[in-house]
Amino acid sequence: MGNAGVGERRISRRRFLAGSGAAVAGLALAGSLARRARPGGRAWAASAPPSAPEKLVPSICQMCSTHCGILVHVRDGKITRITGNPEDPVSRGRLCARGQAGLQVVYDPDRLRQPLRRDASGAFRPVSWEQAFREIGAKLAELRSKEGPQALVWLTHPEVLASWEQRFLNAYGSPNWTPHAPTCYSSRNVGWLATLGAVPSGDYANTRYYVSFGRGINDGISNPQVQGLMTARRHGAHLVAFDPRLSGFASLADEWVPVRPGTDLAVVLAMIHVLIAERLVRPEAVAQTVGFEELARAVAPYTPDWAAEKSGVDAATITRIARGLAAAAPAAFVDPGWHGPQGGMYWNGVALTRATACLNALLGNLGQKGGLKLPGASPLPDEKSLALLQPIPEAPKLPRFDGAGGPEWPLAKGMGRAQALPEVIESGKPYPVRAVVVYHTNPVRAYPDGDRLVRALRKLDLVVVIDHQMSDTAWTAADYVLPESTYLERLGPVQVSGGNLVLPQPAIPPIYDTLGEDEILRRLAQATGLGAAFGYTLEEYNAALLAPLGLRPADLAEREVPLPVRAPAAAQPAALKTPSGKIELASSAMVQAGGPAVPVWEPPLVEPDGGNFRLITGHVPMHTHTSTENLAYLHALMPENQLWIHPSRARALGIAEGDLVEVRSEVASQRLKAHLTEGIVPEAVWMAHGFGCISPAQRLAYGKGASDAVLTPVRSAPYSGACAAAETLVTVRKVV
Ligand code: SF4
């Protein structure tokens, strides 16, 4: 089906607008502020009298998970702009475009403004918070007694209040708290945890030799890491990008090495081969590990020539870069990965992460300047130690709906397999799921095969979406849409960011009838008969977290230009959190899960045959997932995505620059414009993630570009259960 189909099947835009009455006034047809804001997006700034004193409110950006320190400029009760907090070590006073555009989350004229309930005709009608909580709570309580607590699944991102959500689920009795991990980082986490017991970061600013396998660090921007790499570059570091696409990082790197998609593993295995065969591994690096001999035997056949055949990267390049890493070690590292090949785009993501971990281990870079570093221990007390939060609901012992953490997916514990939801709903196995709560994520346009997911969600007794905007998921499947206050209007939990304690605090009160997630959870719990689990407010929670450190929330909040409060130094762990206490080149956890002890070659799941393409996708610096395409500033920077296709393949298909093309996979088709570029390997096509909005309530984003997620079939990669979205084959044709 095409881009706009799903939403229209149940409720047309005309019906939505006609039927929603006052809801529409709150949702789509905004007040005077919003009407003025649409054309240029500057009305709130222009409307402030220049003589009004400006207030600066320090907080943290929540336009992505990096959480840069910001200063929110407020004049006459309106946010006029957001700048980076120069005192914050994460942003160092610099924000990306999304961070600067954050005020438009507040003033987006299409923003949700009051709770909505879908009526029997399919239209959304306004409903009071009291009525919404009463009805949802009654339904949840009924389901719990009739079907059992496991019938509730909670889908979430970005997990700012994860422990509160888990507490709600624990009190309810459901094991099904489910983050977005399988669409993002599952394989990376599984691979690193099996090898190192933790997911490390890099010392980007001080590295002398940096290699990325598909990490689009300048695309899915992590502000401090980008700044660090640019610092390293100024100091003469050598930067290498292995990527099938000329990504933002590849265009800045010293070397862009195009690699066949899904074959990064072959290159990394061959680099390990070179280090061992040429005796470039220092004894002190080997001494930190277990399984060196086993690894050496395993990689013996993986010569650079072997890898060249698999990956399309010539053997001399592989050898040279391996030697370059070794010469710069320990101030050298291969990026641990995040979302891309290591994160779970491919079938072999866990093997690639494990190989990446082994290669880094042989460089001896753990804990070294310019190498990898372990995450520090949090200075905040364990929640369980806070008397305020008693009684603590026990985590339920029931199996999860998706099997994560169970016998089949032992290593996916804590990350879930959200993509299993349609199948579970359709089959009723392992048990019926009857209700889903969706917090600030958009699975219909972020998880695989969105059309199937919509059909499945519509079979449920209850779907509740909590968001700022009428997401595709809300539009197509929600029974209730609960509007959340934005991060600029609500308090957040005390966090550790950049080695500092930070307090996400409101710059202005909510401008509409919205609530913070903390209040939504508290009142939902009360309405469901679980109020005892939330006998405290977020203010009290923050105070309890800080009290053992001798601090009060006001200590973090009161300074207009804050001096960040240093978190107490964490004690260095005596040993790594692996069974052996060492870096496990040979991993006992992998063996227990039925995998190979050391990383070995595993091919990608699918291979294009010359008549089709592998679809690969990724992030862009102007947008975060599906949440920002309707913001005027960011929409102006990038209103739609295009299909990157190599000119040689395009010519053979009669496709010219800007032509409308249809991309068809085994599960769906999408239409978007073609972009001919030699910045993509011929066997693949690429599109940016996040577009193809099917919610007409998002008037700027609606119908722009195409959704990559809708095209991807539901898959679960070995060991991690990652979605392996790049294991998707598509055909491309010009639309005539
Ligand atoms: S990287 Fe950009 S969007 Fe993310 S927190 Fe920093 S400023 Fe905000």
PDB file of N, CA and C in Angstrom, residues 129-145 152 168 172 437 462 464 480 482 520-530:
ATOM      1  N   TRP A 129      -9.409  14.810  31.817  1.00  0.00           N
ATOM      2  CA  TRP A 129      -8.408  13.906  32.387  1.00  0.00           C
ATOM      3  C   TRP A 129      -9.086  12.941  33.354  1.00  0.00           C
ATOM      4  N   GLU A 130      -9.995  13.464  34.171  1.00  0.00           N
ATOM      5  CA  GLU A 130     -10.646  12.616  35.179  1.00  0.00           C
ATOM      6  C   GLU A 130     -11.370  11.456  34.515  1.00  0.00           C
ATOM      7  N   GLN A 131     -12.127  11.783  33.462  1.00  0.00           N
ATOM      8  CA  GLN A 131     -12.874  10.725  32.789  1.00  0.00           C
ATOM      9  C   GLN A 131     -11.930   9.742  32.093  1.00  0.00           C
ATOM     10  N   ALA A 132     -10.885  10.274  31.467  1.00  0.00           N
ATOM     11  CA  ALA A 132      -9.937   9.396  30.773  1.00  0.00           C
ATOM     12  C   ALA A 132      -9.286   8.427  31.756  1.00  0.00           C
ATOM     13  N   PHE A 133      -8.806   8.954  32.875  1.00  0.00           N
ATOM     14  CA  PHE A 133      -8.176   8.067  33.862  1.00  0.00           C
ATOM     15  C   PHE A 133      -9.188   7.053  34.400  1.00  0.00           C
ATOM     16  N   ARG A 134     -10.403   7.540  34.698  1.00  0.00           N
ATOM     17  CA  ARG A 134     -11.413   6.635  35.260  1.00  0.00           C
ATOM     18  C   ARG A 134     -11.691   5.469  34.297  1.00  0.00           C
ATOM     19  N   GLU A 135     -11.883   5.799  33.034  1.00  0.00           N
ATOM     20  CA  GLU A 135     -12.232   4.755  32.056  1.00  0.00           C
ATOM     21  C   GLU A 135     -11.052   3.830  31.766  1.00  0.00           C
ATOM     22  N   ILE A 136      -9.875   4.413  31.598  1.00  0.00           N
ATOM     23  CA  ILE A 136      -8.703   3.574  31.315  1.00  0.00           C
ATOM     24  C   ILE A 136      -8.387   2.695  32.525  1.00  0.00           C
ATOM     25  N   GLY A 137      -8.438   3.302  33.710  1.00  0.00           N
ATOM     26  CA  GLY A 137      -8.153   2.539  34.933  1.00  0.00           C
ATOM     27  C   GLY A 137      -9.116   1.388  35.115  1.00  0.00           C
ATOM     28  N   ALA A 138     -10.406   1.657  34.856  1.00  0.00           N
ATOM     29  CA  ALA A 138     -11.403   0.587  35.009  1.00  0.00           C
ATOM     30  C   ALA A 138     -11.143  -0.538  34.019  1.00  0.00           C
ATOM     31  N   LYS A 139     -10.772  -0.159  32.806  1.00  0.00           N
ATOM     32  CA  LYS A 139     -10.513  -1.178  31.776  1.00  0.00           C
ATOM     33  C   LYS A 139      -9.284  -2.017  32.132  1.00  0.00           C
ATOM     34  N   LEU A 140      -8.243  -1.330  32.602  1.00  0.00           N
ATOM     35  CA  LEU A 140      -7.027  -2.066  32.975  1.00  0.00           C
ATOM     36  C   LEU A 140      -7.307  -3.002  34.151  1.00  0.00           C
ATOM     37  N   ALA A 141      -8.066  -2.522  35.124  1.00  0.00           N
ATOM     38  CA  ALA A 141      -8.382  -3.371  36.284  1.00  0.00           C
ATOM     39  C   ALA A 141      -9.207  -4.587  35.854  1.00  0.00           C
ATOM     40  N   GLU A 142     -10.136  -4.366  34.931  1.00  0.00           N
ATOM     41  CA  GLU A 142     -10.964  -5.467  34.447  1.00  0.00           C
ATOM     42  C   GLU A 142     -10.115  -6.509  33.685  1.00  0.00           C
ATOM     43  N   LEU A 143      -9.239  -6.008  32.832  1.00  0.00           N
ATOM     44  CA  LEU A 143      -8.376  -6.930  32.079  1.00  0.00           C
ATOM     45  C   LEU A 143      -7.485  -7.731  33.012  1.00  0.00           C
ATOM     46  N   ARG A 144      -7.007  -7.063  34.021  1.00  0.00           N
ATOM     47  CA  ARG A 144      -6.102  -7.733  34.968  1.00  0.00           C
ATOM     48  C   ARG A 144      -6.819  -8.900  35.642  1.00  0.00           C
ATOM     49  N   SER A 145      -8.054  -8.690  36.042  1.00  0.00           N
ATOM     50  CA  SER A 145      -8.743  -9.773  36.746  1.00  0.00           C
ATOM     51  C   SER A 145      -9.250 -10.852  35.777  1.00  0.00           C
ATOM     52  N   LEU A 152      -1.185  -6.927  29.526  1.00  0.00           N
ATOM     53  CA  LEU A 152      -0.800  -5.532  29.258  1.00  0.00           C
ATOM     54  C   LEU A 152       0.657  -5.457  28.796  1.00  0.00           C
ATOM     55  N   PHE A 168       5.087   0.886  37.731  1.00  0.00           N
ATOM     56  CA  PHE A 168       3.671   0.735  37.413  1.00  0.00           C
ATOM     57  C   PHE A 168       3.402  -0.696  36.939  1.00  0.00           C
ATOM     58  N   TYR A 172       1.164  -3.590  38.645  1.00  0.00           N
ATOM     59  CA  TYR A 172       0.060  -4.198  37.881  1.00  0.00           C
ATOM     60  C   TYR A 172       0.252  -5.713  37.785  1.00  0.00           C
ATOM     61  N   VAL A 437      -0.075   0.154  26.098  1.00  0.00           N
ATOM     62  CA  VAL A 437       0.160   1.572  26.347  1.00  0.00           C
ATOM     63  C   VAL A 437       1.435   1.951  25.599  1.00  0.00           C
ATOM     64  N   LEU A 462      -7.840  -2.283  24.330  1.00  0.00           N
ATOM     65  CA  LEU A 462      -7.449  -0.946  24.791  1.00  0.00           C
ATOM     66  C   LEU A 462      -6.075  -0.589  24.240  1.00  0.00           C
ATOM     67  N   VAL A 464      -3.693   2.902  24.473  1.00  0.00           N
ATOM     68  CA  VAL A 464      -3.518   4.249  25.008  1.00  0.00           C
ATOM     69  C   VAL A 464      -2.193   4.787  24.495  1.00  0.00           C
ATOM     70  N   TYR A 480      -7.450   6.033  23.336  1.00  0.00           N
ATOM     71  CA  TYR A 480      -7.256   7.265  24.110  1.00  0.00           C
ATOM     72  C   TYR A 480      -5.902   7.859  23.724  1.00  0.00           C
ATOM     73  N   LEU A 482      -3.381  10.659  25.272  1.00  0.00           N
ATOM     74  CA  LEU A 482      -3.136  11.493  26.450  1.00  0.00           C
ATOM     75  C   LEU A 482      -1.968  12.432  26.150  1.00  0.00           C
ATOM     76  N   ILE A 520       0.850  11.471  34.984  1.00  0.00           N
ATOM     77  CA  ILE A 520       0.000  10.517  34.258  1.00  0.00           C
ATOM     78  C   ILE A 520       0.113   9.133  34.901  1.00  0.00           C
ATOM     79  N   LEU A 521       1.342   8.731  35.226  1.00  0.00           N
ATOM     80  CA  LEU A 521       1.529   7.412  35.839  1.00  0.00           C
ATOM     81  C   LEU A 521       0.871   7.344  37.211  1.00  0.00           C
ATOM     82  N   ARG A 522       1.057   8.397  38.002  1.00  0.00           N
ATOM     83  CA  ARG A 522       0.470   8.397  39.357  1.00  0.00           C
ATOM     84  C   ARG A 522      -1.047   8.284  39.296  1.00  0.00           C
ATOM     85  N   ARG A 523      -1.640   9.069  38.423  1.00  0.00           N
ATOM     86  CA  ARG A 523      -3.104   9.084  38.391  1.00  0.00           C
ATOM     87  C   ARG A 523      -3.656   7.841  37.700  1.00  0.00           C
ATOM     88  N   LEU A 524      -2.918   7.338  36.750  1.00  0.00           N
ATOM     89  CA  LEU A 524      -3.351   6.073  36.131  1.00  0.00           C
ATOM     90  C   LEU A 524      -3.281   4.939  37.157  1.00  0.00           C
ATOM     91  N   ALA A 525      -2.224   4.969  37.974  1.00  0.00           N
ATOM     92  CA  ALA A 525      -2.100   3.937  39.006  1.00  0.00           C
ATOM     93  C   ALA A 525      -3.264   4.034  40.004  1.00  0.00           C
ATOM     94  N   GLN A 526      -3.585   5.249  40.403  1.00  0.00           N
ATOM     95  CA  GLN A 526      -4.708   5.415  41.345  1.00  0.00           C
ATOM     96  C   GLN A 526      -6.001   4.901  40.724  1.00  0.00           C
ATOM     97  N   ALA A 527      -6.223   5.218  39.457  1.00  0.00           N
ATOM     98  CA  ALA A 527      -7.467   4.813  38.805  1.00  0.00           C
ATOM     99  C   ALA A 527      -7.545   3.308  38.586  1.00  0.00           C
ATOM    100  N   THR A 528      -6.378   2.658  38.575  1.00  0.00           N
ATOM    101  CA  THR A 528      -6.334   1.208  38.365  1.00  0.00           C
ATOM    102  C   THR A 528      -6.314   0.464  39.702  1.00  0.00           C
ATOM    103  N   GLY A 529      -6.358   1.188  40.802  1.00  0.00           N
ATOM    104  CA  GLY A 529      -6.312   0.556  42.111  1.00  0.00           C
ATOM    105  C   GLY A 529      -4.905   0.247  42.578  1.00  0.00           C
ATOM    106  N   LEU A 530      -3.907   0.948  41.989  1.00  0.00           N
ATOM    107  CA  LEU A 530      -2.507   0.679  42.318  1.00  0.00           C
ATOM    108  C   LEU A 530      -1.831   1.895  42.945  1.00  0.00           C
TER     109      LEU A 530
END
